[in-house]
Amino acid sequence: MADKPSAAELKDYAEQADAWFKENTVRDPGFMLPLTFMEVSTDEQFDFLRDWQRKVYEAGYLGASWPKEYGGGGLHSEFQRVATRAMKKYDAPIMLNAIGNGWAGPLILDLGTEEQKQKYIKPMLSAEDIWCQGFSEPENGSDLGNAQLKAVKDGDEYVLNGSKIWTSLGDRAKYMILLARTDFDAPNKYAGLSFFLNPMKIDGITTSRIKKLTGEYGFVQTFFTDARISADCLFGGEGNGWSMAMKTLEYERGAKVKPVGGFFVKELDVMEIVELAKNSVRNGKPLLDDPVMRDKMTQYMIDIQALNLNNTRRRMPQLMQDRPMGLPLMNKLARTELIRELTEFSLAFQGTKAGYYVGDENAVDDGYWHRSYLNSFSATIGGGTSEIQRNIVAEHALGLPKTR
Amino acid sequence: MDNLGTIGTTEEQIELMDVATNFCRDKSPIDKVRALIDDDLGYDPGIWREIGELGWLAIAIPEAHDGVGLSMAEVVPIAEQMGRNLMSTPFGSTTLAAQALLAGGSEAQQAAWLPKIAAGAAATLALREANGDWDMANIDATGVESGGKVTLSGKKLLVLWADSAELIIASIKIDGAVRFALIERSALGDDALRRETVIDETARSYEVNLDGVIVSADALFDAGRTRETLEKIELAAGLIHAAEMTGGAQSVIDYTLEYLKTRKQFGKIIGSYQALKHPTVNNYVEYEKARTHLYSAAHSWGEQGRGEVAVRMAAAQSHSSYSTSADRAIQFHGGFGFTHDCDAQLHRRKAILSGALIGDAAYQRSKLASLLFD
Ligand SMILES: Cc1cc2nc3c(=O)[nH]c(=O)nc-3n(C[C@H](O)[C@H](O)[C@H](O)COP(=O)(O)OP(=O)(O)OC[C@H]3O[C@@H](n4cnc5c(N)ncnc54)[C@H](O)[C@@H]3O)c2cc1C
């Protein structure tokens, strides 16, 4: 990696980044922006976010610390951190290509061939190629290792049959990271799996949109019917699919990071909730005078502050003795559950208006809080449910025996 | 929101963390902790002497008074490890008395007492009364000043380690205003102290009867610094107890995990059951949050505004985390959990006493709410 920058270099960079995001960030494009990459629903949202990501990449604030030879900026990761802080400050929109930049990209950079890095990384950063993930199946979600989509080798090709579900951005993506079964006679279910960098826009692959509980769209079911892909799409060797999938999940769940920049899920700004509470009335008085609500709100402030500081603490090994993997492994669980609780709590502030939803002129903040609450489950279910996360923390951080 | 604390460390803090981890683990094995429950003094005087020699009482005392000149941030790792190993000594109360002297004592009072404390003399605070209020200004003990002397009356409760303390700093009211009086242990008759039965059997606490005790007017803190002193005591106590409780929570979680990994029922290690696994993870997550808040409180200590928010967050989070994890520890040990032999109860009791002394999680949150929202 590049040398650790001096304070002066970082300061210069921070000023540039600050100025750039101040000038270029559009917070309100005139329609509702998604809070997470799993909620991109309309063409309008998709086009806007794709342009936004390209713009940030071209300005050098995305992938700033990724290798230059594949399209990154080649800088030290501190620079990326500074740039991301500027995005947060100006409340920048999320990055669209989360599965590409967040997990497929790091995986390819870590384990891919030179050719794969040359081919995939740059268009991924610029949002030219959108990526999706084909892990879950209708019958196998949490039990990923049981995936059944069939990949049968036929000469220089694999023939795919089966279905994947809950595929975020599946109808927009050019590539999918795909977990499929190449050997049905393997000694155990994990050994028969292989991992592919699979092209989506080919014959035999179709998608159908699924309506979400919010009323929006955003994920699809993907069908594979004798779809033929080149054997070159195999990644990590036949039979190594489980290990590739686990490496991907380390990135997805935040246990490992290769900071690309920006965020895939909008950061929750607690002050917005405090404001909401301050502007709400209960029995003719400000809601924050109500001792029960005050107490709950305070506990949430304590929780949010702890999670934010955890992110700093996990970079300080001296403060991480005993169970160094504890904070990284609990990160997804703690953050997503807190967001769910908080957004639910925000409904309690709204009194009679809690009855309205997006689209009604009486809805508080255009229904933002309701939509946020309903969408918050995307993160407590997607990427491994909270229950599965608890198993992971228990088994990998606390050393408890496996449940199965 | 710019009054939230930040996180960071000092070299000394990290060094002390290592030293304290080994010292407390080696000197306070659980059989020793249990043996001391039946001991009158309640601690090992040899270990107390060693603590003095290690300079731990001198850490947050300025060099001018023979101290090390660091701050409460560096006291935190020690208190954390003491809590983790249930190591009881007058360390906490002595450190708090020194902080009170620094906040409210005159130059002469500081010069008389701080070097002694730095060298290992125990001291304590006498603040609580029968009304049970956590508001330290709500007190009834009084002092009447005349002819250069102050005659005290009233009772102070929950005075930790009073029997061992050479100095007791008591809050009283003089003409309706809260003041602090320095009382030498030797000025109290033996029947002025009654040992209290407190829920935490590893601690020693006394009721102190002030009736008829006379101190010189020179033994009062300056009237103009009462507020500052009250605030400092409250924060320092919050920080020390947060450290002890965080250490305690770590210990109780480790203790529970040990059992979950060895005990079998229905042919399986019980830790493989999600009914035990998942709440244990929840407790662990809450503990890590407490620890993060603790280091933030240590780091932000002394910063106007931020220090108080960070300390109260740490106190609230550590109290709720310690209480809940110890409560679940009792449950998860089944019938053995219900015995005096199970260490989980030692922790559950300690958490209750800590909350009683500084204000429990809900009280800390009520104070925080005003700092955050009003
Ligand atoms: C918004 C969203 C986007 C998604 N995007 C993608 C995507 O892009 N690509 C992709 O591949 N997948 C995606 N997913 C799928 C997601 O990863 C799965 O939904 C998830 O892993 C759960 O699997 P399932 O839906 O089959 O539920 P199940 O596995 O059937 O779970 C049902 C319930 O049982 C619980 N449960 C299951 N097993 C256990 C166990 N061992 N112990 C305790 N409890 C258990 C679960 O926690 C849950 O509460 C997405 C999901 C959502 C909600």
Short mmCIF file of C-alpha atoms and ligand atoms in Angstrom, two decimals, chain A residues 38 99 133-136 141-142 165-168 219 378 381-385 387-388 391, chain B residues 274, ligand 1:
data_model
loop_
_atom_site.label_atom_id
_atom_site.label_comp_id
_atom_site.label_asym_id
_atom_site.label_seq_id
_atom_site.Cartn_x
_atom_site.Cartn_y
_atom_site.Cartn_z
CA MET A 38 -31.42 -2.75 -1.66
CA ILE A 99 -22.35 -5.61 -4.37
CA GLN A 133 -25.40 -11.48 -5.92
CA GLY A 134 -26.97 -14.87 -6.55
CA PHE A 135 -26.66 -16.68 -3.25
CA SER A 136 -30.18 -17.17 -1.86
CA GLY A 141 -31.62 -18.67 2.32
CA SER A 142 -29.98 -18.93 5.71
CA ILE A 165 -34.27 -15.17 -5.28
CA TRP A 166 -34.20 -11.81 -3.49
CA THR A 167 -31.61 -10.65 -6.01
CA SER A 168 -31.05 -6.96 -5.33
CA PHE A 219 -35.30 -7.14 -5.88
CA SER A 378 -33.79 -5.23 4.46
CA ILE A 381 -32.68 -10.00 6.96
CA GLY A 382 -30.44 -9.38 3.93
CA GLY A 383 -26.81 -10.41 4.18
CA GLY A 384 -27.70 -13.00 6.81
CA THR A 385 -30.47 -12.54 9.34
CA GLU A 387 -30.39 -14.68 14.20
CA ILE A 388 -27.69 -16.05 11.93
CA ASN A 391 -24.84 -17.61 15.76
CA GLN B 274 -29.87 -20.74 20.86
C1 LIG C 1 -33.92 -6.58 0.96
C2 LIG C 1 -33.22 -7.86 0.74
C3 LIG C 1 -32.26 -7.96 -0.22
C4 LIG C 1 -31.61 -9.16 -0.45
N1 LIG C 1 -30.68 -9.20 -1.43
C5 LIG C 1 -30.12 -10.39 -1.72
C6 LIG C 1 -29.23 -10.48 -2.80
O1 LIG C 1 -28.93 -9.50 -3.46
N2 LIG C 1 -28.71 -11.69 -3.11
C7 LIG C 1 -28.99 -12.78 -2.37
O2 LIG C 1 -28.46 -13.83 -2.67
N3 LIG C 1 -29.83 -12.74 -1.34
C8 LIG C 1 -30.42 -11.56 -0.99
N4 LIG C 1 -31.28 -11.49 0.06
C9 LIG C 1 -31.65 -12.72 0.74
C10 LIG C 1 -31.20 -12.84 2.16
O3 LIG C 1 -29.83 -13.06 2.25
C11 LIG C 1 -32.02 -13.96 2.78
O4 LIG C 1 -33.37 -13.55 2.76
C12 LIG C 1 -31.61 -14.29 4.16
O5 LIG C 1 -30.33 -14.85 4.19
C13 LIG C 1 -32.63 -15.21 4.88
O6 LIG C 1 -32.95 -16.34 4.15
P1 LIG C 1 -34.49 -16.73 3.91
O7 LIG C 1 -35.15 -15.55 3.35
O8 LIG C 1 -34.49 -17.97 3.14
O9 LIG C 1 -35.05 -16.99 5.34
P2 LIG C 1 -34.99 -18.37 6.25
O10 LIG C 1 -33.61 -18.88 6.12
O11 LIG C 1 -36.08 -19.26 5.72
O12 LIG C 1 -35.29 -17.82 7.63
C14 LIG C 1 -36.59 -17.68 8.22
C15 LIG C 1 -36.42 -17.35 9.70
O13 LIG C 1 -35.74 -18.41 10.36
C16 LIG C 1 -34.59 -17.94 11.02
N5 LIG C 1 -33.53 -18.96 10.95
C17 LIG C 1 -33.14 -19.67 9.86
N6 LIG C 1 -32.13 -20.48 10.17
C18 LIG C 1 -31.87 -20.29 11.50
C19 LIG C 1 -30.91 -20.83 12.42
N7 LIG C 1 -29.98 -21.72 12.05
N8 LIG C 1 -30.95 -20.37 13.68
C20 LIG C 1 -31.88 -19.44 14.09
N9 LIG C 1 -32.78 -18.90 13.26
C21 LIG C 1 -32.78 -19.31 11.97
C22 LIG C 1 -34.21 -16.69 10.26
O14 LIG C 1 -33.42 -15.81 11.07
C23 LIG C 1 -35.57 -16.11 9.93
O15 LIG C 1 -36.03 -15.38 11.05
C24 LIG C 1 -31.94 -10.29 0.31
C25 LIG C 1 -32.91 -10.19 1.32
C26 LIG C 1 -33.54 -9.00 1.52
C27 LIG C 1 -34.58 -8.91 2.61
#
